[in-house]
Coordinates of C-alpha atoms and ligand atoms in Angstrom, one line a residue:
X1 CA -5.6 -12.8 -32.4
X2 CA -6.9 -9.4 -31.3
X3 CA -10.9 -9.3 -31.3
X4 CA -11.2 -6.0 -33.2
X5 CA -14.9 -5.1 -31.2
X6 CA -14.5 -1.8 -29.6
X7 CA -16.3 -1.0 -26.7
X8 CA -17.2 2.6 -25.4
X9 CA -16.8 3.8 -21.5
X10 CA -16.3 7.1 -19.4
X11 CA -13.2 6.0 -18.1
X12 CA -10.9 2.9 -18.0
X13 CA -8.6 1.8 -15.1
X14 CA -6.2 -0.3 -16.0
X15 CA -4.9 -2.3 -13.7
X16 CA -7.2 -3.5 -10.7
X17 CA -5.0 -3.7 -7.9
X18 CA -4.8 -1.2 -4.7
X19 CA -5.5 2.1 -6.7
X20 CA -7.3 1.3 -9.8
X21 CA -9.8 -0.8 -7.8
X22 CA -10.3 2.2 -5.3
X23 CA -10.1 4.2 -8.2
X24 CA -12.7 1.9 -10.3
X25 CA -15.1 2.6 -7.0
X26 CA -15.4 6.5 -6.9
X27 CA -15.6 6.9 -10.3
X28 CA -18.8 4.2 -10.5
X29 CA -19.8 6.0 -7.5
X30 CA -19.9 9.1 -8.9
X31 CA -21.7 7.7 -11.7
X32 CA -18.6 7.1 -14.9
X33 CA -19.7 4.5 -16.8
X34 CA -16.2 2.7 -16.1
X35 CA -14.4 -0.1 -17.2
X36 CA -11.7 -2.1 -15.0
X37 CA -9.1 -4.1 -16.4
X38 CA -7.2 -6.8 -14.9
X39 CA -3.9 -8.9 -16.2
X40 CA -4.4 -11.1 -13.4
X41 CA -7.4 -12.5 -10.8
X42 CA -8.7 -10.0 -8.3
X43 CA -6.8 -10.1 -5.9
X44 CA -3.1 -11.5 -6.2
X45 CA -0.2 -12.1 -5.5
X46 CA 2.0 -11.1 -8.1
X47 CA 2.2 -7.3 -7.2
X48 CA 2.3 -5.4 -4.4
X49 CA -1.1 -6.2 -2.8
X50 CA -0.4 -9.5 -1.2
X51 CA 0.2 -10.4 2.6
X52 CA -2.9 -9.9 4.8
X53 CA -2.1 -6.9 6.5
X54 CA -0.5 -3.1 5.9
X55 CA 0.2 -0.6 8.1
X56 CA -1.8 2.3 8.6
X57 CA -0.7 5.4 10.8
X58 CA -0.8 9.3 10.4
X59 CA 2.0 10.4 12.7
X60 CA 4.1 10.1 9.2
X61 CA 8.0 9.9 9.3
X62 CA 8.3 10.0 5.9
X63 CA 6.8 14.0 5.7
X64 CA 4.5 15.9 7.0
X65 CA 2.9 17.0 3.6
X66 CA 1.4 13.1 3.7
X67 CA -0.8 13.9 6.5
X68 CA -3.5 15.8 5.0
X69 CA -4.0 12.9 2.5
X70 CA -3.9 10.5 5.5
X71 CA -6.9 12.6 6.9
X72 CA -8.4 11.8 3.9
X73 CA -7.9 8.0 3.6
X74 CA -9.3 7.2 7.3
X75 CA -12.1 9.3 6.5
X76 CA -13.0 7.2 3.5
X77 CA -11.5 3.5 5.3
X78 CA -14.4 4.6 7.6
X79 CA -17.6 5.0 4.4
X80 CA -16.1 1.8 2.8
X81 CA -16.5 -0.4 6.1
X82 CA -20.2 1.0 6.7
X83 CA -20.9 0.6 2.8
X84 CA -19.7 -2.9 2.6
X85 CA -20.3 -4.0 6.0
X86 CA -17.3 -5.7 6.9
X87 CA -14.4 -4.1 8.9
X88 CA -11.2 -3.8 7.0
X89 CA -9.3 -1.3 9.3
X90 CA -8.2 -2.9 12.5
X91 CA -7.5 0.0 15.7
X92 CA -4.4 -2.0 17.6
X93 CA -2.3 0.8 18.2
X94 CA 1.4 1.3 16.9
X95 CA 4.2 1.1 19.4
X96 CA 7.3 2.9 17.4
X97 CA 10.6 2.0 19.4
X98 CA 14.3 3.1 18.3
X99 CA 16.9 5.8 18.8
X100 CA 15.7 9.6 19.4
X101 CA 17.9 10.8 16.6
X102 CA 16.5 8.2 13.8
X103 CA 14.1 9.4 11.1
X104 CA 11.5 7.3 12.4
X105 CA 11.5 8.9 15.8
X106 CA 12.4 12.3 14.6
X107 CA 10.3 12.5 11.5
X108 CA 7.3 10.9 12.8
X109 CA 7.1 13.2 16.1
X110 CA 7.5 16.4 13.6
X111 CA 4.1 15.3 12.2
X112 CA 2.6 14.7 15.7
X113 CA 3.3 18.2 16.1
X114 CA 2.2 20.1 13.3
X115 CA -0.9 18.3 12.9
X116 CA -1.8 17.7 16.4
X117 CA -1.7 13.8 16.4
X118 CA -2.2 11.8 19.3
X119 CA 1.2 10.0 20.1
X120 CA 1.8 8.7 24.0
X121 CA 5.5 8.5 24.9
X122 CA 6.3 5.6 27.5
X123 CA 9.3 5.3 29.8
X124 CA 10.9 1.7 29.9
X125 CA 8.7 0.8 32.8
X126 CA 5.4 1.4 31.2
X127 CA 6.2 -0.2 28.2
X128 CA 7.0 -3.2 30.1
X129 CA 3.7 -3.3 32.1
X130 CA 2.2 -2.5 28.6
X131 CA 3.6 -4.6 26.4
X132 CA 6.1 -7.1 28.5
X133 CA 6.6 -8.8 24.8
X134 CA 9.0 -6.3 23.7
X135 CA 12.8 -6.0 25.1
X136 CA 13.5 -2.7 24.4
X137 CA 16.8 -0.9 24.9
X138 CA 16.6 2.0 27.9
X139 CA 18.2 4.0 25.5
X140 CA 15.7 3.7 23.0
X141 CA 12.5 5.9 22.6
X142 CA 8.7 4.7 22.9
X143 CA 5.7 5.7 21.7
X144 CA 2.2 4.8 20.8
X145 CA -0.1 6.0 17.8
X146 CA -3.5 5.2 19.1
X147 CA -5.2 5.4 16.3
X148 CA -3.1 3.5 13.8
X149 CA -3.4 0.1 13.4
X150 CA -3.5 -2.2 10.0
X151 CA -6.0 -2.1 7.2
X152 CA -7.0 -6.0 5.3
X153 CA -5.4 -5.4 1.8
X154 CA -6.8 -8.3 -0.2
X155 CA -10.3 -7.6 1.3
X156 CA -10.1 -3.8 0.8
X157 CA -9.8 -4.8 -2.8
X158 CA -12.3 -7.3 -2.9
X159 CA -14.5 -4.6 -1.4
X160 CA -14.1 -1.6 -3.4
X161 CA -14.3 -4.0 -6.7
X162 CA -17.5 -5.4 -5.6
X163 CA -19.2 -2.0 -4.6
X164 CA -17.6 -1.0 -7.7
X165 CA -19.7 -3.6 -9.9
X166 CA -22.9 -3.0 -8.1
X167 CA -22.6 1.3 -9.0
X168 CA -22.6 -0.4 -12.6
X169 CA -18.6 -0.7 -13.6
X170 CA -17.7 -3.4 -15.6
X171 CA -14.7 -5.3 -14.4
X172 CA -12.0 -7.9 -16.3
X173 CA -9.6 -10.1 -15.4
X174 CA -7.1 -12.4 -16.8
X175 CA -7.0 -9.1 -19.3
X176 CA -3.7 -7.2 -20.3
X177 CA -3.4 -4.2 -21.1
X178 CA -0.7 -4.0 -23.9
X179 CA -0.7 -0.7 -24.9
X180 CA -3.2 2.5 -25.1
X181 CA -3.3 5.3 -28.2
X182 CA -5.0 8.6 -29.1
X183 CA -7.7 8.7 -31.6
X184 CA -9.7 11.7 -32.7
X185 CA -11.3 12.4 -29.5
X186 CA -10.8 9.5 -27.7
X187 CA -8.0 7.1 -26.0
X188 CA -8.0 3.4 -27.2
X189 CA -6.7 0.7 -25.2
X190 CA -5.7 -2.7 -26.9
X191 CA -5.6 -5.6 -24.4
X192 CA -4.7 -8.9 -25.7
X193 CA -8.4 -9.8 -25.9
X194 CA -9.9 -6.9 -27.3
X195 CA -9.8 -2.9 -28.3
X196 CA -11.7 -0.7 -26.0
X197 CA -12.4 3.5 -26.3
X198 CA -12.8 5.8 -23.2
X199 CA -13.2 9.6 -22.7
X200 CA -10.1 9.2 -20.2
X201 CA -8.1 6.4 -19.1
X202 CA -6.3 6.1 -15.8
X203 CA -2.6 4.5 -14.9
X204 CA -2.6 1.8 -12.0
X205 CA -0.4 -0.6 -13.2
X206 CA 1.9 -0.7 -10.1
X207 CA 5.4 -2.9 -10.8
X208 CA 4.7 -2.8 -14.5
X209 CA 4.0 1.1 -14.6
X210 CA 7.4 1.4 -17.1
X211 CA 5.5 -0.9 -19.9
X212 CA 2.7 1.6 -20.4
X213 CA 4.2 4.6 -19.3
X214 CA 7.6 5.9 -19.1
X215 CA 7.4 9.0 -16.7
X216 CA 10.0 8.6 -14.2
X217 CA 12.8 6.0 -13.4
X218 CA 10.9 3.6 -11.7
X219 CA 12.9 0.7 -9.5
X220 CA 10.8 -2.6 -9.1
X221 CA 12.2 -4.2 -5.3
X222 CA 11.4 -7.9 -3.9
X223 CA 10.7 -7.6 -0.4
X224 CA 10.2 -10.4 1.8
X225 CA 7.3 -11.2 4.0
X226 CA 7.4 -13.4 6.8
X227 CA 4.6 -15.6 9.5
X228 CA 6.1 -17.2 13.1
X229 CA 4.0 -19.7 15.3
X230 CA 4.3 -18.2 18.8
X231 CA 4.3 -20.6 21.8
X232 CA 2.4 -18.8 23.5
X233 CA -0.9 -17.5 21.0
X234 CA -2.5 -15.3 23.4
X235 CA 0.3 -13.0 24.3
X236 CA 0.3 -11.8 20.4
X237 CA -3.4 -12.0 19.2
X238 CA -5.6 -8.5 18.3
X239 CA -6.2 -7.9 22.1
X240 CA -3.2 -8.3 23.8
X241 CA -0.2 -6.9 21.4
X242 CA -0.1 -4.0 18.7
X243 CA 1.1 -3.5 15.4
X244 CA 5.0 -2.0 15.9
X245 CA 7.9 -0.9 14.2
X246 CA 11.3 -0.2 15.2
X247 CA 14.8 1.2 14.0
X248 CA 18.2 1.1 15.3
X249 CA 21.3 2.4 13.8
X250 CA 22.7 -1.1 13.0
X251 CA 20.5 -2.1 10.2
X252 CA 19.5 0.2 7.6
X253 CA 15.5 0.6 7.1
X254 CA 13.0 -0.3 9.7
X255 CA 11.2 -4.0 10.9
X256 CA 8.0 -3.7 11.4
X257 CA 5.2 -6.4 12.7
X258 CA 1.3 -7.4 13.2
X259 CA -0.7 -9.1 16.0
X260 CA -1.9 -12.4 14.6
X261 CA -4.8 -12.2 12.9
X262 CA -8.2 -14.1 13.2
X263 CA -8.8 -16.6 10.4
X264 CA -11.8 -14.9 9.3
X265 CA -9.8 -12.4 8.0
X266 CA -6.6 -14.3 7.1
X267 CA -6.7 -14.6 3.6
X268 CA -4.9 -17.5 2.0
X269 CA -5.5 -18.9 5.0
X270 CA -1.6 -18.8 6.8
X271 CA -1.6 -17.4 10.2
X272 CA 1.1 -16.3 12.8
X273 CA 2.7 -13.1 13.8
X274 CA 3.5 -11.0 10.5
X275 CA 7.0 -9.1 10.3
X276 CA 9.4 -7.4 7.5
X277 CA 12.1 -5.4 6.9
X278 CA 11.1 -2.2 5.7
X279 CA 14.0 -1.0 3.1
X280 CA 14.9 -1.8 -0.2
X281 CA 15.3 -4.8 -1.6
X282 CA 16.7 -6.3 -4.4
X283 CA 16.3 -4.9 -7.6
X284 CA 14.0 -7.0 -9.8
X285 CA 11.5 -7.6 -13.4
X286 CA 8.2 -7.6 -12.0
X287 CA 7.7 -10.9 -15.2
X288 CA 10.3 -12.5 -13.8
X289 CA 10.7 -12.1 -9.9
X290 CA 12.0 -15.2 -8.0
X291 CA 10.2 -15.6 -5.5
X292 CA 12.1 -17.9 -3.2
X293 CA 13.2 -17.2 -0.2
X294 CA 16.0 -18.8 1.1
X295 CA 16.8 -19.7 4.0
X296 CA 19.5 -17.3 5.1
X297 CA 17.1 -14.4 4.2
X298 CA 14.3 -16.0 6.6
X299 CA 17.1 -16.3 9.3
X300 CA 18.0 -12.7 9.3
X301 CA 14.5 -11.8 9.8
X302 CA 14.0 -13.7 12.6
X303 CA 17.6 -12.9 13.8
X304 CA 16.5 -8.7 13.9
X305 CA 12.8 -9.5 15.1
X306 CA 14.1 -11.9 17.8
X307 CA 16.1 -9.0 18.9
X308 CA 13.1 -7.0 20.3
X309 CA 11.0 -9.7 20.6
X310 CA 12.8 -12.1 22.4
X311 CA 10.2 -14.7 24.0
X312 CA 8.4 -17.8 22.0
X313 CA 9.3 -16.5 18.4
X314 CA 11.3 -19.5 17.1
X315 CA 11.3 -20.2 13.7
X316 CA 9.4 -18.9 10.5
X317 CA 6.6 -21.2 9.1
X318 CA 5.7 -19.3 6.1
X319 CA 7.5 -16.8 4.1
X320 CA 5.9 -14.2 0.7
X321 CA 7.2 -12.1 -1.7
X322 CA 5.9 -8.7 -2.8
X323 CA 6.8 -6.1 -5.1
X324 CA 8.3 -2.0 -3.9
X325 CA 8.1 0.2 -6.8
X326 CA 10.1 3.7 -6.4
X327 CA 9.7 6.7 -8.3
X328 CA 12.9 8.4 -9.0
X329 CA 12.6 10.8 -5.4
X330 CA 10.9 7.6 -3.7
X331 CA 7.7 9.9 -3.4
X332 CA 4.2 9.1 -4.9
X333 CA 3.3 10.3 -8.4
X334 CA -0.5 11.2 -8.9
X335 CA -0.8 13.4 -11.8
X336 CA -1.7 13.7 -15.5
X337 CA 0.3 11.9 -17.8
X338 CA 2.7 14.6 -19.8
X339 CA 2.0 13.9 -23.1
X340 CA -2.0 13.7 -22.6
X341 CA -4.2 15.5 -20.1
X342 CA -6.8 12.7 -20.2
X343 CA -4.9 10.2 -18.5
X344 CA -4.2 10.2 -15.1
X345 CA -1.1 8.1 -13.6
X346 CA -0.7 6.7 -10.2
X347 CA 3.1 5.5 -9.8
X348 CA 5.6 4.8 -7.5
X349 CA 3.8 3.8 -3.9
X350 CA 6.9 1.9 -2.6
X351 CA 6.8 0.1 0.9
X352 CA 4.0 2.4 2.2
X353 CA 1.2 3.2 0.0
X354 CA -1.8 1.2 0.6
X355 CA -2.9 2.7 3.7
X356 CA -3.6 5.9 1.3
X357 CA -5.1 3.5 -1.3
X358 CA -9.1 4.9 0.0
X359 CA -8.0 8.4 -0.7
X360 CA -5.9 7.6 -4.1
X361 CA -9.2 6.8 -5.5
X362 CA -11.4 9.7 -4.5
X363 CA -8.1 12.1 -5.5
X364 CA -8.3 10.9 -9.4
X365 CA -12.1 11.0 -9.5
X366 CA -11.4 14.9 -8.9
X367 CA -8.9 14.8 -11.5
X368 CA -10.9 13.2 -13.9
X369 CA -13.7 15.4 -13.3
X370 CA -12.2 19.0 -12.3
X371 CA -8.5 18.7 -13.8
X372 CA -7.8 19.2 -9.7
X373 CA -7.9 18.5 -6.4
X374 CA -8.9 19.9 -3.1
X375 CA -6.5 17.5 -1.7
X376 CA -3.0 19.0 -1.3
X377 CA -1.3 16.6 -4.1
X378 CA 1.4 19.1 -5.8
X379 CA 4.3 17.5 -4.1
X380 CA 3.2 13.8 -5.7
X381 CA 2.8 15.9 -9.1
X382 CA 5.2 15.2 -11.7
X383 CA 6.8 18.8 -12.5
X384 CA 9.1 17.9 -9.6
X385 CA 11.2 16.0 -11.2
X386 CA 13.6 18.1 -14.3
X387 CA 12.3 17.7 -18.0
X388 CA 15.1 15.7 -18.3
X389 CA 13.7 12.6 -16.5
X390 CA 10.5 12.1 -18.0
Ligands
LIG401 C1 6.0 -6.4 1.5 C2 5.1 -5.1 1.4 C3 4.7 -4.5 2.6 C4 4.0 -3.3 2.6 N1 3.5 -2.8 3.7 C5 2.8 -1.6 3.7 C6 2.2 -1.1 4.9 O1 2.4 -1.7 6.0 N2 1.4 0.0 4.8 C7 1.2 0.6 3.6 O2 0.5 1.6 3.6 N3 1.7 0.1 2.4 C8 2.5 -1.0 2.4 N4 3.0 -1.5 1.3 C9 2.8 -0.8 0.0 C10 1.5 -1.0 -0.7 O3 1.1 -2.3 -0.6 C11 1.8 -0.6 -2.2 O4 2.3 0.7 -2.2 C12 0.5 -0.7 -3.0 O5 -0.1 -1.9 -2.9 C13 0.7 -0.3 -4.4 O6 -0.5 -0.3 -5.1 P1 -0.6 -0.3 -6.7 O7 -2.0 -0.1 -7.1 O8 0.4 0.7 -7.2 O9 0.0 -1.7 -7.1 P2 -0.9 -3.2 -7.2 O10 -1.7 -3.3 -6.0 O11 0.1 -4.2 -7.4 O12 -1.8 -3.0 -8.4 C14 -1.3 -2.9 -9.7 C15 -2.2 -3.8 -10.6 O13 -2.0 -3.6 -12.0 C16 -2.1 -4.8 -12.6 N5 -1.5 -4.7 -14.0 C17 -0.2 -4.4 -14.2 N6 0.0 -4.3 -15.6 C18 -1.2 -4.5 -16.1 C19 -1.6 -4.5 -17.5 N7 -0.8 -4.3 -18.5 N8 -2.9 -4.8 -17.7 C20 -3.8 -5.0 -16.7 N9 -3.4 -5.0 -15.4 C21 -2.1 -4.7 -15.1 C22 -1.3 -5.7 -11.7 O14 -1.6 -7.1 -12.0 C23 -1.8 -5.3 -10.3 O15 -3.0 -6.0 -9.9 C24 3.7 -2.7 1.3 C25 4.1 -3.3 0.1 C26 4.8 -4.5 0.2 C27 5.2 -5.2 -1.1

């Protein structure tokens, strides 16, 4: 039975994953009296936040127009570390390796360039005395992003709720959302505890964006995650190898890995070398995902990494599922919500999102207090797409 109490706030977040609890941080921070609601605990592993580690890198592939909102993220990586005191962006470098002509080659050199990014190109040799773990193709290109490296996902979200709480937001978990309405002047949110009234509400329901919000075609994908024992553990800790993705014209997508990480920041606990197939899966319910992985999947995994990585990788001790949602042109939607200018909707981060997750925040504070932002966000906006769609 509904509890019929309502409750007033500034602003409500639903959804306190990667976004909303970023989100839930610069709004308390800039002093919204906000509310954050949870279906599940903080964090989880049930949506897209789950696996230890994520990828974070500027030189982007994908386009250019990312890069000024990259700027932005490792800017505010940088104020959450100092503010919390813990280190949640790891510096190991990104070795990229594949075929000049693939996107990831192409695309991500094209950003190097316009923005002036720092990306070192090795011959065969150096990459050898550099990194003698890979076996890399002569024909293949390599190159190193200094400055990327891997941000902690479950502790960024730990961090930004907890510095969240202490500006004064009020958080809830084990809480869903099951549908929000207009009334008078305000938007009311019914949860399946209770009814709640806010000024403005904001989107950041990830996977499950499609049952409070229809505004583009959005794909839910399981992607599989995967942790290897090396023999030898030193070759492939935070010192001696870098985070690295690759492509060849064989497979579709990209694999991508992590150095081991230390168990103080290993949440869950599991620990190995990290890899995945970056592409997408198969198409799934976010309620009802199953989440086993079987053994053929694990084997092709180790088959493509084993490829590159040919010495002391042998067999996969733990493998994780995680959610991909796309937006109908695979880009990000940040925007208002068509049919009401006091909600704000973050959809559609796919395989590549959280790295951005520090800046997603401080971009719908602005929208929630100015209607706009100085960050350049009209590509994720969602005129793009025809009236048709939404
Ligand atoms: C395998 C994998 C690898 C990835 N690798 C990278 C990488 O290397 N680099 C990178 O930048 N990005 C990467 N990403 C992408 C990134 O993790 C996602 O884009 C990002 O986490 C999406 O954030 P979100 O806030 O949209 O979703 P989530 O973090 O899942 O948050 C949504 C939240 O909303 C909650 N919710 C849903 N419905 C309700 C409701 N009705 N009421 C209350 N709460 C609700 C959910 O429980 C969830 O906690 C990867 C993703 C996956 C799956």
């Amino acid at each position: 039975m509904t509890d019929q109490i309502e409750k007033n706030y500034d602003i409500i977040v639903l959804g306190i994953g990667s976004m909303g609890s970023s989100s839930c941080y610069h709004l308390s921070k800039r002093g919204y009296k906000t509310l954050g609601i949870e279906q599940f605990d903080i964090p989880h592993n049930l949506g897209s936040h789950n696996g230890q580690s994520r990828i974070i890198r500027k030189a982007y592939f994908e386009h250019p127009s990312y890069v000024p909102l990259l700027e932005g993220a490792y800017k505010n990586w940088e104020i959450l570390q100092k503010e919390f005191g813990e280190q949640i962006y790891f510096k190991t470098g990104l070795l990229y390796f594949g075929p000049e002509d693939h996107l990831l080659i192409k695309g991500s050199r094209r950003s190097a360039k316009q923005y002036g990014i720092e990306i070192n190109n090795f011959t065969t040799q150096e990459q050898k005395e550099k990194y003698p773990q890979f076996k890399i193709p002569e024909t293949f290109v390599n190159m190193l992003e200094k400055n990327a490296g891997f941000i902690t996902p479950e502790r960024a979200i730990i961090a930004f709720t907890k510095l969240a709480q202490n500006y004064g937001a009020k958080i809830k978990t084990n809480e869903k959302a099951v549908k929000w309405y207009k009334k008078e002047d305000s938007i009311m949110v019914q949860t399946n505890r209770s009814v709640y009234r806010c000024k403005k509400l904001v989107i950041s329901v990830g996977a499950w964006m499609s049952e409070l919000s229809n505004v583009s075609d959005f794909k839910v994908t399981k992607q599989i995650l995967a942790w290897a024992k090396p023999k030898n553990w030193e070759d492939f800790t935070l010192k001696t190898f870098p985070c690295w993705t690759y492509a060849d014209n064989s497979s579709k997508g990209m694999f991508y890995g992590f150095p081991i990480l230390p168990s103080s920041i290993s949440h869950d606990g599991y620990q190995g070398i990290k890899f995945a197939h970056h592409f997408k899966g198969e198409e799934t319910d976010p309620n009802n995902v199953n989440r086993k992985v079987s053994k053929n999947q694990e084997g092709e995994l180790l088959e493509a990494i084993q490829k590159f990585i040919p010495k002391g990788i042998e067999s996969i001790h733990t493998s994780k599922t995680c959610l991909y949602t796309y937006s109908k042109d695979d880009d990000f939607i940040i925007d208002h919500h068509p049919t009401n200018e006091d909600v704000i909707i973050t959809a559609g981060f796919s395989g590549h999102g959280f790295k951005f997750t520090s800046v997603v925040g401080e971009i719908v504070t602005d929208l929630v207090e100015k209607d706009n932002s100085d960050y350049p966000i009209e590509f994720l906006k969602l005129k793009r797409f025809s009236k048709n769609s939404i």
